[in-house]
Short mmCIF file of C-alpha atoms and ligand atoms in Angstrom, two decimals:
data_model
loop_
_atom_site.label_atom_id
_atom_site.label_comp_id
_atom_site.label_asym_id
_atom_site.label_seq_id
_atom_site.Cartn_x
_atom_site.Cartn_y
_atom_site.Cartn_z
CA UNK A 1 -13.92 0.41 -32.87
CA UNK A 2 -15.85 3.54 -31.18
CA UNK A 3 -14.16 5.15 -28.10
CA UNK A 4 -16.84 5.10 -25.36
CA UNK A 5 -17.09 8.00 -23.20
CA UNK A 6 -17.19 8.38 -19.43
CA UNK A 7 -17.13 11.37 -16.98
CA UNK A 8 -14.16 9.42 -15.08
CA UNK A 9 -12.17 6.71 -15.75
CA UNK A 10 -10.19 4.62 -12.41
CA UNK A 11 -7.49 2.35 -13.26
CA UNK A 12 -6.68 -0.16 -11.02
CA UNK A 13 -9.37 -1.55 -8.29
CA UNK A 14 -7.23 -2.16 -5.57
CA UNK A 15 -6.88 -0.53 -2.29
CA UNK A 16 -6.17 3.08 -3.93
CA UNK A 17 -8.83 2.26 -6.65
CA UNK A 18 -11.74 1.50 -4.82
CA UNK A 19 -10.91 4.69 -2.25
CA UNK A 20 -11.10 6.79 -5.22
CA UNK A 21 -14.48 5.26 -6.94
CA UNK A 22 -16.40 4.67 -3.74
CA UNK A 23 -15.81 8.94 -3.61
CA UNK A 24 -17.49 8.87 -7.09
CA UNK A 25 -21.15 9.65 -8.62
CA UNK A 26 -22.00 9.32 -12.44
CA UNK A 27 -20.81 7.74 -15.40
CA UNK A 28 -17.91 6.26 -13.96
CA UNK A 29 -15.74 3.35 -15.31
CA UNK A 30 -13.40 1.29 -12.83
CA UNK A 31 -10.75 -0.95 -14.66
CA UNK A 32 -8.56 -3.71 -13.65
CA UNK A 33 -6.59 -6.66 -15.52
CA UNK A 34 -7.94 -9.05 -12.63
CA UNK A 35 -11.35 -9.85 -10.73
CA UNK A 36 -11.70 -6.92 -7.68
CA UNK A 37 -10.01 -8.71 -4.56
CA UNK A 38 -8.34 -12.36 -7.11
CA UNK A 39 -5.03 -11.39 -6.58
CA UNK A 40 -3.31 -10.59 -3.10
CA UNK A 41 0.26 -9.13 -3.18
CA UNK A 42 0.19 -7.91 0.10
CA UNK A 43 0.43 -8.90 4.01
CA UNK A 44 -2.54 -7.06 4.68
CA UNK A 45 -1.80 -5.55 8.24
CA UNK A 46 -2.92 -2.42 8.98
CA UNK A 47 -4.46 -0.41 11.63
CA UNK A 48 -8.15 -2.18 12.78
CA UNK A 49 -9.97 1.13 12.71
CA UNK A 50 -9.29 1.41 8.66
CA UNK A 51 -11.42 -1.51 7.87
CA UNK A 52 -13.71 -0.55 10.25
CA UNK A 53 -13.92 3.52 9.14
CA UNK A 54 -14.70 1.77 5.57
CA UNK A 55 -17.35 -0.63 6.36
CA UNK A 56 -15.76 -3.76 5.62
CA UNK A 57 -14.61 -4.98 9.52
CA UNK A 58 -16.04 -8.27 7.86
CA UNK A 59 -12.83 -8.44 6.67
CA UNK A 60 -10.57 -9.01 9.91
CA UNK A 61 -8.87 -11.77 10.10
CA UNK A 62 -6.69 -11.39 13.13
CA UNK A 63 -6.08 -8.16 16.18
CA UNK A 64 -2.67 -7.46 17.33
CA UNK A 65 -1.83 -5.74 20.03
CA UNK A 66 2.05 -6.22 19.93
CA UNK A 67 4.94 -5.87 17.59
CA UNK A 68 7.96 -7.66 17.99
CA UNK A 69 11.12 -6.28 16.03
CA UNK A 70 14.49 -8.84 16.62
CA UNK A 71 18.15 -8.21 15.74
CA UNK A 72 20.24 -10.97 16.26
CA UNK A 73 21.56 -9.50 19.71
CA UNK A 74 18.09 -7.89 20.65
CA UNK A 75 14.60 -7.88 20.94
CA UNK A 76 12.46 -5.05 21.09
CA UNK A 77 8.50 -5.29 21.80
CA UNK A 78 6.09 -2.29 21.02
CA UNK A 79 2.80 -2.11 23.04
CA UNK A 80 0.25 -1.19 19.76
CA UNK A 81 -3.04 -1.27 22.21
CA UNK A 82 -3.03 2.84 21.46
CA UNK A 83 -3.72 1.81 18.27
CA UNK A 84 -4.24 -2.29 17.21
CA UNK A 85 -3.35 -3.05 14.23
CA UNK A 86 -5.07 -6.43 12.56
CA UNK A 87 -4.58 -8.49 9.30
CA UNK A 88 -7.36 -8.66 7.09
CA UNK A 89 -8.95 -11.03 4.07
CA UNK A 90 -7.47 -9.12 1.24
CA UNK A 91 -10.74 -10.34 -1.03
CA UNK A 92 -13.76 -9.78 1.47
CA UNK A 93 -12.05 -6.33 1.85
CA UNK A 94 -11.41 -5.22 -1.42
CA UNK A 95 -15.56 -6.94 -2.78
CA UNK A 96 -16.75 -5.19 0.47
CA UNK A 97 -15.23 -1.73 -1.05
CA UNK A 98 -16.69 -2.36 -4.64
CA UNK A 99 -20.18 -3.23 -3.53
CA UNK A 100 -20.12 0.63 -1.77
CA UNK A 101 -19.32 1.94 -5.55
CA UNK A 102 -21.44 3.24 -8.24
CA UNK A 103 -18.71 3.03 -10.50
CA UNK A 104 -19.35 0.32 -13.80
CA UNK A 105 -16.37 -2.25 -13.15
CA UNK A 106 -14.54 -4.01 -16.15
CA UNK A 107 -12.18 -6.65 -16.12
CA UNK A 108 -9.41 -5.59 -18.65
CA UNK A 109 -5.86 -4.32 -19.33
CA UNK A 110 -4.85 -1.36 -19.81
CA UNK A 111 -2.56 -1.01 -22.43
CA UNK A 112 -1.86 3.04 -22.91
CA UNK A 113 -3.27 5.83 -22.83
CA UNK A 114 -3.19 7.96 -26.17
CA UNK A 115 -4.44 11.40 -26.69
CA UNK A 116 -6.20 11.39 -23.76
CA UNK A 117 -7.77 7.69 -24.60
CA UNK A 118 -7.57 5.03 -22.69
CA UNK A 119 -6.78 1.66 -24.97
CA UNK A 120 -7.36 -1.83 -23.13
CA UNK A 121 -8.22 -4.88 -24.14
CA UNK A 122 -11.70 -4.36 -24.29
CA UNK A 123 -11.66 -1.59 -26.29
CA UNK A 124 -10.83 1.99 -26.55
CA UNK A 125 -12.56 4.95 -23.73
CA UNK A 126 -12.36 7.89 -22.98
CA UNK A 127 -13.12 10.32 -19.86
CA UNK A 128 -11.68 14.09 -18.98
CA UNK A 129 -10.51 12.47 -15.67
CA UNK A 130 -8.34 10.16 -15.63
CA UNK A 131 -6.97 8.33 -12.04
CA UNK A 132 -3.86 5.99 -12.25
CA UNK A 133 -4.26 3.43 -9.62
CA UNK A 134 -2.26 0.85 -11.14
CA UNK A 135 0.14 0.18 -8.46
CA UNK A 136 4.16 0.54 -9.11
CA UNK A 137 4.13 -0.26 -12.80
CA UNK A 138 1.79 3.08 -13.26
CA UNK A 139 0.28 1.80 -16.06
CA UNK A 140 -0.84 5.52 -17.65
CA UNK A 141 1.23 7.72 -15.41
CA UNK A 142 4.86 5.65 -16.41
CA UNK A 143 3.59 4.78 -19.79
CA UNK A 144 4.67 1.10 -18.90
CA UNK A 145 7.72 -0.82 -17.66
CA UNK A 146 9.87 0.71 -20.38
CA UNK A 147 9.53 4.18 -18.62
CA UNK A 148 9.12 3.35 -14.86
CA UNK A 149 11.07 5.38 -12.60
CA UNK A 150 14.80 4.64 -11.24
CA UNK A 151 15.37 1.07 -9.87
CA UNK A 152 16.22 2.44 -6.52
CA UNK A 153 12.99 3.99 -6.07
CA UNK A 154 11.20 0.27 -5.58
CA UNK A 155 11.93 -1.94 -2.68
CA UNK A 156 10.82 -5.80 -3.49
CA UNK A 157 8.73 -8.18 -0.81
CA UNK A 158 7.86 -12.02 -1.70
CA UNK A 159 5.59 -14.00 0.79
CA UNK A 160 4.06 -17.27 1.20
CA UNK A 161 1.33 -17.96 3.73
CA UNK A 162 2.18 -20.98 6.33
CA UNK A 163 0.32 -22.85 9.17
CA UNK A 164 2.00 -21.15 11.96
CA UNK A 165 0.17 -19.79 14.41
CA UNK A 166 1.07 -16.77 16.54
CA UNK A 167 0.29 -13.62 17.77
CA UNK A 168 1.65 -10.20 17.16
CA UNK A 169 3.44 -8.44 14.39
CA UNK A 170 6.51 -9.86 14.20
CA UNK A 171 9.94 -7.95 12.19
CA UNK A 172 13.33 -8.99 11.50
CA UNK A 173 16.14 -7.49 10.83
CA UNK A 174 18.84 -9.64 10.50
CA UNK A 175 21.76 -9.20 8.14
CA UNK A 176 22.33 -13.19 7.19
CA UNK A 177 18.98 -13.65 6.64
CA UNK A 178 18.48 -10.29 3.41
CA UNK A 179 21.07 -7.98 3.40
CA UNK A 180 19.57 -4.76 3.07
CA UNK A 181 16.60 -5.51 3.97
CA UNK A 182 14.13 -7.26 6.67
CA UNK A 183 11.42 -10.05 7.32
CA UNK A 184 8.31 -10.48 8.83
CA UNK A 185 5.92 -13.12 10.40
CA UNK A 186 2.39 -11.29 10.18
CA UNK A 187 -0.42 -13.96 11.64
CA UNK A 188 -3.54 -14.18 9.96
CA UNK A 189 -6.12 -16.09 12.25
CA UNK A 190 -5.93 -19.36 10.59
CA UNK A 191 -1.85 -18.77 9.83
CA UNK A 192 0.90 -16.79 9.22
CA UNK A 193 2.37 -14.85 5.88
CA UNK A 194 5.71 -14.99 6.49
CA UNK A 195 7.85 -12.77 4.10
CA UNK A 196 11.14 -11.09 3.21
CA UNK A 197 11.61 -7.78 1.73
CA UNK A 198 14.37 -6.13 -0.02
CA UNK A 199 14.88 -2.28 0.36
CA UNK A 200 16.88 -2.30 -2.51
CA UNK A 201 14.71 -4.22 -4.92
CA UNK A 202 16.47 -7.36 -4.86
CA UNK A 203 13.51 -9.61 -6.34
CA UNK A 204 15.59 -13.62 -6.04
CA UNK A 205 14.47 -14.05 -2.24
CA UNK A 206 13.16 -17.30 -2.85
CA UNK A 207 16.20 -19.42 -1.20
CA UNK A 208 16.51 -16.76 1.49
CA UNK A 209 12.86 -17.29 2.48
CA UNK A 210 13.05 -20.66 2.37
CA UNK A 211 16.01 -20.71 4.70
CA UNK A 212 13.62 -18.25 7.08
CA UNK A 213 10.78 -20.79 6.76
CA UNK A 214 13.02 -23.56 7.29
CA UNK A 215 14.40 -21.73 10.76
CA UNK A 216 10.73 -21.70 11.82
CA UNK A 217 9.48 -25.22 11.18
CA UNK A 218 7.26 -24.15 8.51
CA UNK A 219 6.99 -25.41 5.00
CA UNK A 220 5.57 -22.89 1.72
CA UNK A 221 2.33 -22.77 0.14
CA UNK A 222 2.14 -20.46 -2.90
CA UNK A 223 4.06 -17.40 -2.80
CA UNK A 224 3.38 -13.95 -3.89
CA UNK A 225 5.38 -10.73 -4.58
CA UNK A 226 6.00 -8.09 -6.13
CA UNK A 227 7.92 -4.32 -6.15
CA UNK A 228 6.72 -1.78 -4.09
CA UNK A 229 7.73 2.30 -4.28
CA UNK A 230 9.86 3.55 -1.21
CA UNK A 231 9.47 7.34 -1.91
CA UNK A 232 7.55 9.42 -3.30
CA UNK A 233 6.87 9.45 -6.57
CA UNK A 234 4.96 12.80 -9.12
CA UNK A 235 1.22 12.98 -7.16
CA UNK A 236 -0.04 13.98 -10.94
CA UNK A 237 1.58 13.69 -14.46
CA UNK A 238 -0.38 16.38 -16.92
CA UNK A 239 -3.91 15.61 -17.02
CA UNK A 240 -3.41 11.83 -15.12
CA UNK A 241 -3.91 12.10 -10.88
CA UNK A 242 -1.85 9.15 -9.22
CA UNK A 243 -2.60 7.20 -6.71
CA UNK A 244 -1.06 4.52 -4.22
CA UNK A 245 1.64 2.86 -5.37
CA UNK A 246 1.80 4.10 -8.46
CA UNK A 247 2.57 7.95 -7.26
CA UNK A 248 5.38 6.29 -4.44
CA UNK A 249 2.46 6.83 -1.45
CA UNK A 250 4.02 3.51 0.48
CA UNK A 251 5.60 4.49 3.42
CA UNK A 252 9.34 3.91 3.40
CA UNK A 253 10.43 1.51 6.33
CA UNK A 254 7.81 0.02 7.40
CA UNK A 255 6.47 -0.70 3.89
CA UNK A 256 2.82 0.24 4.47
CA UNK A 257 1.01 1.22 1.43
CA UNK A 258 -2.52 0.00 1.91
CA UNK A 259 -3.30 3.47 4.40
CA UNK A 260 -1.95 5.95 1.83
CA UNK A 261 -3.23 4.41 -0.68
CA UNK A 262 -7.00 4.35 0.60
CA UNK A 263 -6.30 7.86 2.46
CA UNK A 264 -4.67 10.17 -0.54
CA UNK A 265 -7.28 7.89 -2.69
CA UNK A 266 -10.27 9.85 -0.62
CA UNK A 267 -9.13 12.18 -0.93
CA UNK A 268 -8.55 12.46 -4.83
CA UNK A 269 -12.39 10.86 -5.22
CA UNK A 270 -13.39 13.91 -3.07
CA UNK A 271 -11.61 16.89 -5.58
CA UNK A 272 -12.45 14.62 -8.91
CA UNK A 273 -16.32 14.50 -7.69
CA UNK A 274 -15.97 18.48 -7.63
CA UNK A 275 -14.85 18.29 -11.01
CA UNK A 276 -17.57 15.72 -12.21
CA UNK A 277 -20.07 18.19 -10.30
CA UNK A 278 -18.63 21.79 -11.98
CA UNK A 279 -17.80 23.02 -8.53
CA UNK A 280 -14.15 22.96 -9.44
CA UNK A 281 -11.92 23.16 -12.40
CA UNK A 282 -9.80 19.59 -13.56
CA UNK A 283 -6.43 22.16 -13.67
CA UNK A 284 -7.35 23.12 -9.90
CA UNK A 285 -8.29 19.83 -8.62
CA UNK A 286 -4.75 18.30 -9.86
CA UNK A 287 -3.42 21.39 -7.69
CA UNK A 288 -5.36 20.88 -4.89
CA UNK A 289 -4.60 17.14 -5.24
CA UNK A 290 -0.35 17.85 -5.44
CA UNK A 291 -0.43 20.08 -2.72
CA UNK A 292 -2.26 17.19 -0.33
CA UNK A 293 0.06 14.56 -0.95
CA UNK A 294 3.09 17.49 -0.76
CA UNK A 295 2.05 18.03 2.90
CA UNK A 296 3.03 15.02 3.68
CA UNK A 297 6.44 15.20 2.25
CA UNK A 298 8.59 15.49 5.88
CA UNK A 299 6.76 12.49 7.16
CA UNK A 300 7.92 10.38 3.92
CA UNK A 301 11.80 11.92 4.67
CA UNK A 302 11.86 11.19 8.30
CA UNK A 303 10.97 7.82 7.33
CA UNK A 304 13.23 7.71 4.40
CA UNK A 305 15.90 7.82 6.94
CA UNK A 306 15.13 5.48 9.28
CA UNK A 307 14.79 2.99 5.92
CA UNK A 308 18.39 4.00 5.05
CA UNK A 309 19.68 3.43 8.48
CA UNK A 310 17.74 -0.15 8.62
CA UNK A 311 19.09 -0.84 5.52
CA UNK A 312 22.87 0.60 5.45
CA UNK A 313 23.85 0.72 9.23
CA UNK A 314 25.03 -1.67 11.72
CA UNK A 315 21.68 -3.70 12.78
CA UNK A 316 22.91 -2.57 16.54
CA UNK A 317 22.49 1.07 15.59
CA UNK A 318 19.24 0.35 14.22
CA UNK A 319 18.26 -2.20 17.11
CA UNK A 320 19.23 1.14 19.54
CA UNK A 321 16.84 3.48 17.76
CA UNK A 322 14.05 0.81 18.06
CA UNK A 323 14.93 -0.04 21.70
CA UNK A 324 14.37 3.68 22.68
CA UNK A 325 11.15 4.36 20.44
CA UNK A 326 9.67 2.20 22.77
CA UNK A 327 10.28 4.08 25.95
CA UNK A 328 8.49 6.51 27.91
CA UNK A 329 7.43 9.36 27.14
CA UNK A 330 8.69 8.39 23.36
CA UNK A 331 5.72 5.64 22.41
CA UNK A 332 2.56 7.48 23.53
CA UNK A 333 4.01 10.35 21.60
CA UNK A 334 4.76 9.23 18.30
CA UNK A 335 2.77 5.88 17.65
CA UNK A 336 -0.76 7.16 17.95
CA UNK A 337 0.42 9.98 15.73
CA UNK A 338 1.81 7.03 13.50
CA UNK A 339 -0.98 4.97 13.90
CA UNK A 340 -3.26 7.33 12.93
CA UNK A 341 -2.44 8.87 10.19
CA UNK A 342 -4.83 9.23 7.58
CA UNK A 343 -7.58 9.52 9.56
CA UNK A 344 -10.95 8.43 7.28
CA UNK A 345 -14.60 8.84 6.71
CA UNK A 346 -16.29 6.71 8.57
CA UNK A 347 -19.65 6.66 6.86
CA UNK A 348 -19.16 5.51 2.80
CA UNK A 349 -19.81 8.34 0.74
CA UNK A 350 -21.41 6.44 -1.99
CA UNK A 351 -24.30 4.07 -1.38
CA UNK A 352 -25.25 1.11 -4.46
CA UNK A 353 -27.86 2.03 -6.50
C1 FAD B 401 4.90 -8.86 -0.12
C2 FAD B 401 4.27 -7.54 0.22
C3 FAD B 401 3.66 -7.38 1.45
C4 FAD B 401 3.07 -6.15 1.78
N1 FAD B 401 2.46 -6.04 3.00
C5 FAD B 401 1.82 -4.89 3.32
C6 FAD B 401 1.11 -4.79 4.55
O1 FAD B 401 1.03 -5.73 5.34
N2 FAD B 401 0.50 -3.59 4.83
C7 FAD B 401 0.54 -2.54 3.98
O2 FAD B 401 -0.03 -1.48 4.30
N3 FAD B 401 1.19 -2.61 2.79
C8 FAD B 401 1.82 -3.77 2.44
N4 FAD B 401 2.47 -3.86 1.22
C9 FAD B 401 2.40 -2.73 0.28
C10 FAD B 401 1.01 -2.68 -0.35
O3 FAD B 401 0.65 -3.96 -0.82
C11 FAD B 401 0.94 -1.69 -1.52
O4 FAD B 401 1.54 -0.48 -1.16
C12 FAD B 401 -0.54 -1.49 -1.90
O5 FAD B 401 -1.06 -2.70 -2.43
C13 FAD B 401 -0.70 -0.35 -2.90
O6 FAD B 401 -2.05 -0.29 -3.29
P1 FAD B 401 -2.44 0.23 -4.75
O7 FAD B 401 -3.92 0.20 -4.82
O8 FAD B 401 -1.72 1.49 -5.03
O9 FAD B 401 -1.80 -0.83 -5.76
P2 FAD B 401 -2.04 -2.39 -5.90
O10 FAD B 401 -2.59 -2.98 -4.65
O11 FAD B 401 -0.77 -2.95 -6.45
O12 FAD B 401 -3.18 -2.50 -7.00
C14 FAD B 401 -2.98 -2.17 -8.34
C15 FAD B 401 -4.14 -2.73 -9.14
O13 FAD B 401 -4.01 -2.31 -10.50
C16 FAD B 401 -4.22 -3.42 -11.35
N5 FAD B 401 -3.44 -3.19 -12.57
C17 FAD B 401 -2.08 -3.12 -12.68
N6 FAD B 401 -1.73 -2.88 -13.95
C18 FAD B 401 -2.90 -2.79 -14.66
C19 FAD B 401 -3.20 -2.58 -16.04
N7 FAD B 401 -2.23 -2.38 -16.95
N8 FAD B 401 -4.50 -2.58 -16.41
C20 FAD B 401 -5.50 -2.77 -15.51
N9 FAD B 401 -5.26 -2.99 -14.19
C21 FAD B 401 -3.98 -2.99 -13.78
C22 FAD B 401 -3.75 -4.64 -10.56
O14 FAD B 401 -4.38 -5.82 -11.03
C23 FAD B 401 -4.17 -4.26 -9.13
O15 FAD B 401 -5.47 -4.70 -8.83
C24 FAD B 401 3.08 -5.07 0.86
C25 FAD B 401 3.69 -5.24 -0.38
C26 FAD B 401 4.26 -6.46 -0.72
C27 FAD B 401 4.89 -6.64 -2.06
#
């Protein structure tokens, strides 16, 4: 069979994905094992000026204004008004992101990636860019499950959505429930996904949640899960950039993935559409592309080690550390700063032709 040729080739069309090919102009090819949006793994809560900096507020399902973190011997509320988070249709989003691409999208897997070709199911391509947005398994950058990185380098969440209605973020840390590790109650208009996650990468929470549903009234739909980085991971691996997941870009602790992944995705689209464009060389553009991501190493740290403490100390220790990170002058310091972070374009770069 003939390898067909592209300028760029995206893998994944996901959150990281579509950030990168909605950067990108020309022959472009955008790849993923599942329709764009079928397949939610993901609480979808984030901070209501991303969906609306990317054109898709269509999306919002629900505004919050509070989160609510409980220990068994405390409860600790966080004012979010500074910045209000919401939870958001994981489909409308994600078809709202494609329809701002130029990119050619087809529904395959990828299988490898040899000599610079890409093999899938559909046939064999190639491209001299290459962007892994695969998620955690990293399916060109980790060569498959065989050669993923260390165990301990993946935390594990399973969810289920219920008919509880709320409002506010809710997260709980409580030691009988998952033992190194917490849950949340994140309500989504009509509903709640209600979830546990492991920092360790324990992946049998099933009974656990269903104790947690069972403490709230609330019985299980369909569930979904899967592993999810907790540290950084290699931005680029030779030739191949990586993005989201599948480079460790989910922040530690609080498990948020979907804003690195669309942020250090724009900004990889940006330095690949200099490449596609001759304003800048691929070997510079990976460079360029490392040292982004690299800035950001202290903030991944820091909140490596609240994650450890979380996860490995007393929950009173952890329930005083919350407690006074929502005090004055503390809060309007560090949550904007927080809540901010990856500030976006606001206009789409690319328009459909
Ligand atoms: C239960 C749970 C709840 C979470 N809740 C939140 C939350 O509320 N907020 C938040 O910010 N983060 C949350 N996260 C983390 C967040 O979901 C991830 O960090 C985020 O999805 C990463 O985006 P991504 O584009 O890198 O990868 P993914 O969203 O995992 O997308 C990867 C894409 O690649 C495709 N793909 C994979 N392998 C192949 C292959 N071989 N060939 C072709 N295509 C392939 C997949 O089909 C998928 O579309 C949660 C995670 C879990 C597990």
């Amino acid at each position: 069979m003939p390898v067909r040729e592209y300028d760029a080739i995206v893998v994944g069309a996901s959150f990281g994905g579509l950030a990168v090919a909605r950067q990108l102009h020309g022959n472009v090819l955008l790849l993923d094992r599942n329709e764009v949006g079928a397949v939610q793994t993901s609480a979808c809560g984030t901070p209501l000026w991303v969906p609306q900096a990317l054109g898709v507020a269509d999306s919002v399902l629900q505004v919050h204004d509070r989160l609510t973190v409980r220990t068994p011997r405390r409860t600790v509320i966080y004012d979010l008004s500074a910045v209000p988070f919401c939870t958001f249709d994981y489909k409308v989003f994600c078809q709202g992101l494609l329809a701002q691409c130029d990119a050619r999208f087809l529904r395959t897997s990828v299988q490898s990636v040899e000599a610079g070709v890409v093999v899938t199911g559909e046939g064999r391509f190639r491209a001299p860019v290459l962007i892994d947005c695969s998620g955690w398994r990293g399916a060109m950058v980790h060569g498959g499950e065989r050669n993923r990185p260390s165990g301990r380098a993946y935390s594990f969440g399973l969810e289920t959505r219920v008919d509880l209605h709320d409002d506010g973020l809710h997260f709980l840390l409580d030691r009988e429930l998952i033992q190194r590790g917490l849950g949340w109650i994140f309500p989504v208009g009509r509903g709640s996904l209600i979830g546990l996650g492991s920092y360790v990468g324990v992946s049998k929470l099933k009974p656990a949640l269903e104790r947690f549903l069972a403490a709230h009234g609330a019985a299980a739909t369909t569930y979904h899960g899967t592993y999810f980085p907790n540290r950084l991971l290699r931005a680029t691996v030779g030739p191949i950039f990586a993005v989201g997941d599948a480079a460790g870009q989910c922040l530690p602790l609080t498990a948020e993935g979907i804003r690195p992944a669309i942020y250090f995705g724009a900004e990889c689209g940006k330095l690949v559409q200099k490449v596609l464009d001759g304003a800048l060389d691929l070997d510079e553009a990976l460079a360029r592309y490392r040292s982004v991501v690299e800035g950001y190493r202290w903030a991944y740290r820091v909140l490596g080690t609240a994650q450890w403490v979380a996860a490995h100390a007393p929950t009173r220790w952890f329930a005083a550390l919350a407690g006074l990170a929502t005090r004055h002058p503390f809060l309007p310091r560090w949550w904007p700063r927080y809540g901010r972070f990856g500030g976006l374009d606001p206009i789409p770069v690319s328009t459909p032709t």
